[in-house]
Tab-separated table of C-alpha atoms in Angstrom:
chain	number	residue	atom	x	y	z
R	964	UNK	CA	-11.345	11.207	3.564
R	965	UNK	CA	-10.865	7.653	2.584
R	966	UNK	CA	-12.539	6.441	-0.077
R	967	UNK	CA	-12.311	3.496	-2.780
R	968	UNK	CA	-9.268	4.928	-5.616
R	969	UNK	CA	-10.892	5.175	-9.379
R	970	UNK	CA	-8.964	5.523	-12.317
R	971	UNK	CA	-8.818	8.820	-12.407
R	972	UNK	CA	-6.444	8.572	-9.177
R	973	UNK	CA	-4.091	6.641	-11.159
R	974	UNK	CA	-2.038	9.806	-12.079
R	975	UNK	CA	-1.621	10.628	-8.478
R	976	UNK	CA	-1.278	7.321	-7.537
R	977	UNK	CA	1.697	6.678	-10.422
R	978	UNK	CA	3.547	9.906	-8.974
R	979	UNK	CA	3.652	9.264	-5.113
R	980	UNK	CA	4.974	5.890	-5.965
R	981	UNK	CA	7.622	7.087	-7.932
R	982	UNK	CA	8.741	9.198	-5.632
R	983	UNK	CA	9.050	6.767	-3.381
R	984	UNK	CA	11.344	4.719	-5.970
R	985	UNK	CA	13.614	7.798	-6.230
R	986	UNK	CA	13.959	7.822	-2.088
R	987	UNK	CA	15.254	3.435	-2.462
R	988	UNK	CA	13.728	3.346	0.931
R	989	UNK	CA	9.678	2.571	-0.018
R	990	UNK	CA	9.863	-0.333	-2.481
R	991	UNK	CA	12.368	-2.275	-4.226
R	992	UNK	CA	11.460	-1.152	-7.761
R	993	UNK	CA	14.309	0.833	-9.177
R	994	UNK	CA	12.615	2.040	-12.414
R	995	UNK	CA	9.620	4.482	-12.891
R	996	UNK	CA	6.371	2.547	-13.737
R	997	UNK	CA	4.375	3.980	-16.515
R	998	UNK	CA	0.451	5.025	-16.522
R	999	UNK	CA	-0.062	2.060	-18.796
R	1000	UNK	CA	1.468	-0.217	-16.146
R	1001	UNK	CA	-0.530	1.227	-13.548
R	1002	UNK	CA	-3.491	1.088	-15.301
R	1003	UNK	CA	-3.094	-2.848	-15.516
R	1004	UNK	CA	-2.373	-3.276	-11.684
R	1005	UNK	CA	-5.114	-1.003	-11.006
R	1006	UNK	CA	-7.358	-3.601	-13.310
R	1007	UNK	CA	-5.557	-6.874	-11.347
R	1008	UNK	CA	-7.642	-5.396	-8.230
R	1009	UNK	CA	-11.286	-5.873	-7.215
R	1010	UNK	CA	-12.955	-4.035	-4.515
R	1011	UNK	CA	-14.524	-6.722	-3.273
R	1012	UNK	CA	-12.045	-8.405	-2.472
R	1013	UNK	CA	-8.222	-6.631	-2.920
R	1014	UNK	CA	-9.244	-2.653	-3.252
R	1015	UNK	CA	-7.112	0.358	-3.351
R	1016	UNK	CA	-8.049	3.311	-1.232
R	1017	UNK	CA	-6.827	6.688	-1.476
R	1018	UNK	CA	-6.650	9.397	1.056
R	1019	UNK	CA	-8.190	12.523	-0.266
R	1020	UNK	CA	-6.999	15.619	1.435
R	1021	UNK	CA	-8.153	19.325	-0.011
R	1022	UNK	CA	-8.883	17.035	-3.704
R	1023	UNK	CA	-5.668	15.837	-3.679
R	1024	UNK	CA	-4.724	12.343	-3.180
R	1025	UNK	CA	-2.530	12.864	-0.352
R	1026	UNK	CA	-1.598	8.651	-0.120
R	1027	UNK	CA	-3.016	5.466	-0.828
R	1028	UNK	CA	-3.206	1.556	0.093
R	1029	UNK	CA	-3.509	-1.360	-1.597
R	1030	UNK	CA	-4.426	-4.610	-0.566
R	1031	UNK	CA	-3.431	-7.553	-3.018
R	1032	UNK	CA	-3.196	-11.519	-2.976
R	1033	UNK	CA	-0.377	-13.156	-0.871
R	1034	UNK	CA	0.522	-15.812	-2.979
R	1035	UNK	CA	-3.214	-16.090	-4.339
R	1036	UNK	CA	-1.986	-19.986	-5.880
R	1037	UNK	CA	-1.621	-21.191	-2.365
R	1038	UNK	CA	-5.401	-22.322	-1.119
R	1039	UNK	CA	-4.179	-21.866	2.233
R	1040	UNK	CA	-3.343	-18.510	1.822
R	1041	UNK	CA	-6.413	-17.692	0.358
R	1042	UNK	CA	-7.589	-14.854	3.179
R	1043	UNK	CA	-3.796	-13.824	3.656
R	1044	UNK	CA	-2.804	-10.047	1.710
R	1045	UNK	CA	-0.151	-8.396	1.089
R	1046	UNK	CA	-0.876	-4.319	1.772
R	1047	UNK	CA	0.919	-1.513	0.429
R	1048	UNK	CA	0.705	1.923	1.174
R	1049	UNK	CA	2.661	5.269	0.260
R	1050	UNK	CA	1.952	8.751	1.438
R	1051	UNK	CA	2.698	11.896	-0.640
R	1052	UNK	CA	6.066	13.840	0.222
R	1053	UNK	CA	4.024	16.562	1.122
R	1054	UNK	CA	1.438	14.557	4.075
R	1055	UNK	CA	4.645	12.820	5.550
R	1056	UNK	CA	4.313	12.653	9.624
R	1057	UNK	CA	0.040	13.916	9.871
R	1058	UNK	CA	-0.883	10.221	10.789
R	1059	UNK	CA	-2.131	9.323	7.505
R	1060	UNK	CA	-0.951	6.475	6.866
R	1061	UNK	CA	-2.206	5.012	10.075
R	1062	UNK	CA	-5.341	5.397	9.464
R	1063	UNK	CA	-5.081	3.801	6.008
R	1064	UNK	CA	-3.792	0.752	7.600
R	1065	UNK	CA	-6.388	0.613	10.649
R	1066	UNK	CA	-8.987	1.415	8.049
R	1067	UNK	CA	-8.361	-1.957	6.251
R	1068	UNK	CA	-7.546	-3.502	9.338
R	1069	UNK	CA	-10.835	-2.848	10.440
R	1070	UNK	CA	-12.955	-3.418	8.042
R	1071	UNK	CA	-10.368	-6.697	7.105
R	1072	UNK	CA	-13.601	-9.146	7.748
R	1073	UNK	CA	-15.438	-7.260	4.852
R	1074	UNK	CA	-12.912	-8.176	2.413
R	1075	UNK	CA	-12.500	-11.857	3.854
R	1076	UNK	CA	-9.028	-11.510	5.645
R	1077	UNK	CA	-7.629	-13.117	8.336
R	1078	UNK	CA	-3.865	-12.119	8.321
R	1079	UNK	CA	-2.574	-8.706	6.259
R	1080	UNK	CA	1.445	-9.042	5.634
R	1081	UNK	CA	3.167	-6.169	4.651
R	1082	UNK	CA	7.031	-6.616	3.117
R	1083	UNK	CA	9.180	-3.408	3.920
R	1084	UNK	CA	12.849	-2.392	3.129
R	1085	UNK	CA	14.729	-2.598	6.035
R	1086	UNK	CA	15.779	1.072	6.027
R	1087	UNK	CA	12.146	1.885	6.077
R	1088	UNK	CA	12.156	2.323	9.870
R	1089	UNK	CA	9.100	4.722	9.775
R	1090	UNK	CA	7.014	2.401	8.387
R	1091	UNK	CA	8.700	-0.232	10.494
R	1092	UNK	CA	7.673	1.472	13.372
R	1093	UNK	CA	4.370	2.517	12.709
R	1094	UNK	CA	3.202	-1.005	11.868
R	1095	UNK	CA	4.198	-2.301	15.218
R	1096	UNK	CA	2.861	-0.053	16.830
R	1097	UNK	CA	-0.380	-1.302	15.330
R	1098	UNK	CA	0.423	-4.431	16.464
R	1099	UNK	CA	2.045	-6.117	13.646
R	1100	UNK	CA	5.204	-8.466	14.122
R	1101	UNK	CA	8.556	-8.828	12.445
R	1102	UNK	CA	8.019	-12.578	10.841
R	1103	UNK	CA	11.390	-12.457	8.475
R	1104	UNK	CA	14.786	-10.668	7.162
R	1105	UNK	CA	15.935	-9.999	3.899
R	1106	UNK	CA	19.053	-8.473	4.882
R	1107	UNK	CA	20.631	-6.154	1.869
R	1108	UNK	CA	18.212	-5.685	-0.315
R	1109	UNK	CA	18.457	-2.446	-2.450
C-alpha cells in the first residue's frame, strides 16, 4: 500500500537509506544521517506540494519516495522535482519501486509537475534501467562520482 510517510516512518525511512549509503551505489552520501537530520528533511517537505510516500508491506515500510524542489530559486523550474526513492534490502526485485515512481508520475498534475528528474550514480544500473523503461531519458553524465 502506498500511502503519504508520517513521522513515525522516519525510523524506517533513516535505516533503508543508510543501507543504501553502505552499498556506494544509491546516493552519494558517504556518512550515516541521524534521526535528527531526518526529522528536518522530513519537515523541508509538504504534501501538497513535495510529499514522501512510503510503501507499506505486512506494517513494514518496505521503501519510500520523495519528491523535492529542483532548484526551487529558479522561477522557471518552479514545477520541475527532483524524486528519490530507495527500497528495503529485503523488497529488492518485487516491482516496488515501480510503482512508487508511476504512482507520482501519475498523480504528477496533483502536485503541480510538469517534468520529475531523478540524479542516479552511474553504477546504479537497476535503477537506471527501470526508469527508462518508464520512459525517462538520460539528460547528463557525471562520470566518477563516488
Amino acid at each position: 500500500m502506498i500511502r503519504l510517510a508520517t513521522l513515525n516512518d522516519l525510523s524506517q525511512i533513516n535505516d533503508i537509506y543508510n543501507y543504501a549509503i553502505d552499498t556506494r551505489m544509491a546516493t552519494a552520501d558517504l556518512e550515516y544521517l541521524t534521526i535528527s537530520e531526518r526529522v528536518k528533511w522530513f519537515e523541508n517537505h509538504n504534501n501538497n506540494k513535495y510529499p514522501i510516500f512510503v510503501y507499506e508491506k505486512n506494517n513494514h515500510v518496505a521503501a519510500w519516495l520523495s519528491v523535492s524542489p529542483y532548484r526551487e530559486n529558479r522561477k522557471a523550474l518552479i514545477n520541475v522535482v527532483e524524486i528519490s526513492y530507495y527500497v528495503h534490502k529485503n523488497f529488492f526485485r518485487q516491482g516496488i519501486a515501480q510503482e512508487l515512481i508511476k504512482f507520482i508520475i501519475d498523480n504528477s498534475e496533483r502536485y503541480g509537475i510538469k517534468i520529475i528528474i531523478c540524479i542516479l550514480l552511474e553504477i546504479n544500473t537497476p535503477s537506471i534501467k527501470l526508469l527508462e523503461k518508464l520512459g525517462f531519458e538520460k539528460w547528463a553524465n557525471l562520470p566518477n562520482i563516488v
